[in-house]
Amino acid sequence: MSPSSTIEVPEAPQQVTSSGGTKKRSATFNGAMVRRALVDSVIKLSPRHMKANPVMFVVEIGSVLTTFYLIRDFGTASSSENVFALGVVIWLWFTVLFANFAEAIAEGRGKAQADTLRKTRAETVAYVQRGDDIVEVASSQLQLGDLCVVTPGQLIPGDGDIVDGIATVDESAITGESAPVIRESGGDRSSVTGGTRVLSDRIVVQITSKPGETFLDRMIALVEGASRQKTPNEIALDILLAGLTIIFMFTVVSLQPFSIYSGAPQSIIVLVALLVCLIPTTIGALLSAIGIAGMDRLVQRNVLAMSGRAVEAAGDVSTLLLDKTGTITFGNRQADVFVPMPNVEQHELASAAMLSSLADETPEGRSIVDLAETHYGQVAEEVPAAELVPFTAQTRMSGLDVDGRSIRKGAADSVRRWVEAQGGTPPVELAPVVEAISKGGGTPLVVADGQRVLGVIHLKDVVKPGIAEKFVEMRKMGIRTVMITGDNPLTAAAIAAEAGVDDFLAEATPEDKMALIKKEQAGGHLVAMTGDGTNDAPALAQADVGVAMNSGTQAAKEAGNMVDLDSTPTKLIDIVEIGKQLLITRGSLTTFSITNDIAKFFAIIPAMFVGVFPALHTLNIMHLSSPHSAILSAVIFNALIIVALIPLALRGVKFRPAGAAAVLRRNLLIYGLGGFIIPFIGIKLIDMIITALGVK
Amino acid sequence: MSQNVIAVIVLIVLLCISTPLLGSYMAKVFQNKKAPGDRFFLPIERLIYRVTGVDPEGEQRWTTYAISVLAFSFVSVVVLYGMQRLQAHLPFNPDHLANLPAPLSFNTAVSFLTNTNWQNYAGEDTMAQFTQMAGLVVQNFVSAAAGIAVAVALMRGLTRKRSNTLGNFWADLTRIVIRVLIPIAAIAAIILIAQGAEQNLHATHMITTVAGQSQGIPGGPVGSQETIKQLGTNGGGFFNANAGHPFESPTGLTNMLLNWLLLSIPFALGWTFGKMAKDRKQGYAVLGAMGGLFLIGALLVMPFEANGNIHITQAHVSQAITATSPGGNMEGKEIRNGPILSALFNSSSTSTSTGSINSANDSYTPLGGGVILFNMMLGEISPGGTGSGLYGMLIMAMLAVFIAGLMVGRTPEYLGKKIQAKEMKLVVLYLLMVPFVILTFTAISVVMHSSLASIYNPGPHGLSEVTYAFTSASNNNGSAFAGLNGNTDWYNTTLGICMLVGRFALMVPVLAIAGSLARKQRVPASSGTFPTGTPIFALMLAGIAVIVVGLTYFPVLALGPIVEHLVGKF
């Protein structure tokens, strides 16, 4: 990965492009979204939609059934019976609507974003090379392999690879990042995305995807949730929820004969109310919202997952392959320390090093000036009469001549030869210092002033701040980190030790990387990696989670199952956390849903039979005021808890990196014990309120 | 009281000693490792393999393993049925007992085949000694062994990786019978006989009692049948009075021995599981859940019975346990056992799928009887039947892992095996079958005119009686609450269906899960792995079992034992 892949243009105003950027999306819900969700939750009542969710479908059937009995018996029942029945029916319908609302609001954000992206996809004119001619073709009519000429200001008509030219491209429509990026033919930055705009220069793009199947199209489908399929864990959980629903149906259906035997036959309304309270409606109502919100959280961080399966796999990952450059270290070497020779003052070396680098605009050069200023008290000022000596491949040195002084910095042997040519003798202490720096994985730059060797600048790969802590967290979560680098083993080992990764792969070739992935997978590990080059493609495809950089080649993007629009490899760690959070949220709400049932039983069962067995009042431990208010309170609680948990479902359970045992203890306490206690309180409160409102 | 406490402590100590010893031994046997007694047992096994043409190395896929279990069971049921229908023409029938009628023969054959041992007959005046020895005792051995074999197959599924096979059913069956069941049963039988249990082939002696009455003293090979009936968690007594009969259990020592026998293998299998998983902690967690549920059950029934009947207390009659008085609720209990040891025995027998009793369940206090009922509703996992207890608990573990495992942010896994949609489908199927038959048949029985006539005690107690019968049959326990005439066409048929469902409709999904897990790669454990070898998991496992079962049966328990207790009419 070359460090100059993106050019930062600090002067450019931070404008939000009209086409809308993902980063600028509002994090909260606006009124329009809620209105749209409200309408959607009614539309979603259609059985065709409901049957995808067996738990809520049962609730809907129950609602229809109770509505029928309510209407049938309305004329003959007493008024308190009618109030009760009406209350149950209304809240059963609310239960279904709340579930639909949760899903609709989760989809809302994606839908709004999809609308924005659609505007970008608007029809453009492509200038296609046909032989020697250039013909105008509608972008929707492009064929695979068409060569399109794109000039400044024009939208790139489709996904493709640059076959000729170099240009700056504004990709904010897709990434939300307003700083333009450079795209050029050949190499790993050749791919361009349809819908992005060329800002400068003329390029020729070879179209690689058919209209309708472009990256933008896929992105729209993904954020909108149109192509959403249930993920493996979601399917398994659905089976469990359906199973529990069936078991509780046995319980409720068989209860009627038991009631008849006991001399207290129950009304259909009461039985349906009991069933709805028992089946896992809380998790059933929120399950799809959790999944959609999980995908959305990825989109928020500018990651596009091509399948929900990949998001789940991210939670399961146990080995992370991380490229050294850009992920663990900044992309370039930086000055770390100045090592003076004997009889040379620190400040003299620092001053010379700074002078020699004033004209050096490379990141290395800038880092030397920074170091001299921040740690050695030097002040950089213009040196008017200086003659700059630029770096060349022959001399392998750079520097300047000023006031009769000749200051040079460069590779050790080049500077040594230059000093000797000037008639000087490098001190004996030089060689050991240079060697020590090299051995430690750094790069020594020797600084000389005429015949005198002043000292050595230690350039090194600087590990990103905070990354070592991240790896400690990863280890806590049971994830092994492996650093991949092209460096020699010595250098690699030094950086690996500093960053705190568990293992490293030095002098890595794409084949080595592939072999490592296969080895890890054979041991039962799930592997995640990032990549951008064409030669990364096989490994990206092999890895369980392959995150391709958006700046990378089409081949890499096709091979991976996620694309990082920001092209920051560190994001892999975020992706793992999002995957885990998704599963944790599902598990926690499932546990909550099941432990909720205990309180509901204590509310409903005594209420059903206290008429025939007054002694059962002992089981009414919440002291609910009447059988009707008890049952109705349980139903209302059951519906309201869905609404109360929508924010949690969308946001996800708070994720703290820790070992599984600690996470389990914590969540078991909050959602297990909490799920047991909360309904006792909630049902009691609702009972007090509706009793005050006159339900008897 | 002190004597009771000592007895309970002795039982627990015995179990603490036998569980690791027997558990480790069984692990060696199941894994075909070097085991004590190889020199003696190997030649016998080889002979059996040669005669039957079994290739002990012939590994079977789960389907073949399941078909073997079913085929073996089918042949067993046919032979057992035939033996009862023809016993008048067979040897060892000194009392010249007649052939059994077809429905009873069928019910008994199914009952012993499924390790249920629900008995719609009184052994002493119905079953010829040949039928007892060659029919029922043989089934006591092999039905227990088949249950263990299925549990072994599941353990192999959990511990093998990328394997298509689960072992060989015929070899497993042979080794379990030869190396585990016969030696223990034989030694225990010698102790039992030495203590005075009957063991002969005599006809019934007619004697004149001191009071001048005439009484028949039945003969028979009782001791040899008694021990395997307990060890194999079968429970079908030689006599109608079961372990309450002095010829079955003559002394206090034999009472404790029999109590230990029925718990020994189910608990030891938990240890075996830890051994085969190569992680003792996994075994501890399963044992912890089994032991915890077992103790809670027993410790609840004991005081309910020891405190006696509240109506008697209200009448100012002392029910205190003293050196000279057994005290407590003594209706239907033997004076020599008293309420504590009776409660311990019956609670043990319903916590395992044994079903043998030393006191009458129908006469227990409502809550005491309710707990005994709940023991079975748990699905016989505390510690459950031979084999069936362990596989039931492991299925529960998969459910617990699935529900709670997601909470740590990974695809749930047990012993490194991912629990996914396919496994969940089978787990759910396993969990559905038993509640379905229990609730359906009980519900029909309490509203149908003809079946209502079988209930002796209307009201909540009657509901308990019917529920108990179907729960016992479906969980292959075999104990009866009594107070219900089960010998009608309706109950004979439906209870038979329950027994078959509770056995085979569970075994097949278990083997399917085993097959699916065996094929899977094993995910190495790390600090991100959901911990299944910890006390917190044991607690969760027991908790989820109680919650899921409790939620399913709470209404019927509320209308049966709980109402009966609260109303206070018993």
PDB file of N, CA, C and O in Angstrom, chain A residues 3 55-56 96 128 211 225 247 265 341 382 389 409 435 510 615 629:
ATOM      1  N   PRO A   3       1.943   5.043   0.467  1.00  0.00           N
ATOM      2  CA  PRO A   3       1.436   6.071   1.389  1.00  0.00           C
ATOM      3  C   PRO A   3       0.743   7.215   0.666  1.00  0.00           C
ATOM      4  O   PRO A   3       0.018   7.988   1.270  1.00  0.00           O
ATOM      5  N   VAL A  55     -43.792 -15.831  15.378  1.00  0.00           N
ATOM      6  CA  VAL A  55     -44.282 -15.424  16.701  1.00  0.00           C
ATOM      7  C   VAL A  55     -45.327 -14.328  16.557  1.00  0.00           C
ATOM      8  O   VAL A  55     -46.431 -14.400  17.117  1.00  0.00           O
ATOM      9  N   MET A  56     -44.991 -13.302  15.778  1.00  0.00           N
ATOM     10  CA  MET A  56     -45.923 -12.187  15.655  1.00  0.00           C
ATOM     11  C   MET A  56     -47.135 -12.557  14.809  1.00  0.00           C
ATOM     12  O   MET A  56     -48.212 -11.989  14.971  1.00  0.00           O
ATOM     13  N   VAL A  96     -48.921  -6.167  17.839  1.00  0.00           N
ATOM     14  CA  VAL A  96     -48.504  -6.442  16.462  1.00  0.00           C
ATOM     15  C   VAL A  96     -47.954  -5.167  15.817  1.00  0.00           C
ATOM     16  O   VAL A  96     -46.902  -5.175  15.166  1.00  0.00           O
ATOM     17  N   VAL A 128     -18.501   6.805 -25.253  1.00  0.00           N
ATOM     18  CA  VAL A 128     -17.884   5.498 -25.446  1.00  0.00           C
ATOM     19  C   VAL A 128     -17.021   5.500 -26.691  1.00  0.00           C
ATOM     20  O   VAL A 128     -17.450   5.989 -27.739  1.00  0.00           O
ATOM     21  N   PRO A 211     -25.112  -2.297 -16.195  1.00  0.00           N
ATOM     22  CA  PRO A 211     -26.027  -1.355 -15.565  1.00  0.00           C
ATOM     23  C   PRO A 211     -27.063  -2.141 -14.748  1.00  0.00           C
ATOM     24  O   PRO A 211     -27.504  -3.203 -15.167  1.00  0.00           O
ATOM     25  N   GLY A 225     -32.324  -2.596   2.585  1.00  0.00           N
ATOM     26  CA  GLY A 225     -32.739  -3.850   3.201  1.00  0.00           C
ATOM     27  C   GLY A 225     -33.564  -4.700   2.261  1.00  0.00           C
ATOM     28  O   GLY A 225     -34.148  -5.702   2.663  1.00  0.00           O
ATOM     29  N   ILE A 247     -44.742 -24.934  21.913  1.00  0.00           N
ATOM     30  CA  ILE A 247     -44.874 -25.530  23.255  1.00  0.00           C
ATOM     31  C   ILE A 247     -45.933 -24.769  24.060  1.00  0.00           C
ATOM     32  O   ILE A 247     -46.803 -25.360  24.702  1.00  0.00           O
ATOM     33  N   PRO A 265     -64.457 -23.011  32.835  1.00  0.00           N
ATOM     34  CA  PRO A 265     -64.061 -22.814  31.433  1.00  0.00           C
ATOM     35  C   PRO A 265     -63.710 -21.352  31.151  1.00  0.00           C
ATOM     36  O   PRO A 265     -64.313 -20.448  31.729  1.00  0.00           O
ATOM     37  N   MET A 341      27.207  11.943  17.538  1.00  0.00           N
ATOM     38  CA  MET A 341      28.514  11.292  17.663  1.00  0.00           C
ATOM     39  C   MET A 341      29.230  11.926  18.868  1.00  0.00           C
ATOM     40  O   MET A 341      28.828  12.991  19.339  1.00  0.00           O
ATOM     41  N   GLU A 382      13.221  30.321   7.515  1.00  0.00           N
ATOM     42  CA  GLU A 382      13.730  30.320   6.135  1.00  0.00           C
ATOM     43  C   GLU A 382      15.226  30.618   6.120  1.00  0.00           C
ATOM     44  O   GLU A 382      15.717  31.457   6.874  1.00  0.00           O
ATOM     45  N   VAL A 389      20.213  20.840  -2.199  1.00  0.00           N
ATOM     46  CA  VAL A 389      20.747  19.678  -2.917  1.00  0.00           C
ATOM     47  C   VAL A 389      19.690  18.579  -2.825  1.00  0.00           C
ATOM     48  O   VAL A 389      19.485  17.996  -1.766  1.00  0.00           O
ATOM     49  N   LYS A 409      22.382  14.702   4.508  1.00  0.00           N
ATOM     50  CA  LYS A 409      21.884  13.539   5.258  1.00  0.00           C
ATOM     51  C   LYS A 409      21.548  12.454   4.243  1.00  0.00           C
ATOM     52  O   LYS A 409      21.161  12.753   3.114  1.00  0.00           O
ATOM     53  N   GLU A 435      24.349   0.147  12.895  1.00  0.00           N
ATOM     54  CA  GLU A 435      23.984  -1.276  12.917  1.00  0.00           C
ATOM     55  C   GLU A 435      22.854  -1.548  13.920  1.00  0.00           C
ATOM     56  O   GLU A 435      21.916  -2.290  13.644  1.00  0.00           O
ATOM     57  N   PRO A 510       1.503 -12.979  -1.243  1.00  0.00           N
ATOM     58  CA  PRO A 510       0.083 -13.342  -1.242  1.00  0.00           C
ATOM     59  C   PRO A 510      -0.116 -14.838  -0.979  1.00  0.00           C
ATOM     60  O   PRO A 510      -1.084 -15.240  -0.333  1.00  0.00           O
ATOM     61  N   ALA A 615     -58.749 -19.950  46.945  1.00  0.00           N
ATOM     62  CA  ALA A 615     -57.468 -20.109  47.628  1.00  0.00           C
ATOM     63  C   ALA A 615     -56.299 -19.709  46.714  1.00  0.00           C
ATOM     64  O   ALA A 615     -55.211 -19.374  47.192  1.00  0.00           O
ATOM     65  N   SER A 629     -58.197  -6.822  35.600  1.00  0.00           N
ATOM     66  CA  SER A 629     -57.090  -5.865  35.540  1.00  0.00           C
ATOM     67  C   SER A 629     -55.760  -6.619  35.496  1.00  0.00           C
ATOM     68  O   SER A 629     -54.802  -6.167  34.870  1.00  0.00           O
TER      69      SER A 629
END
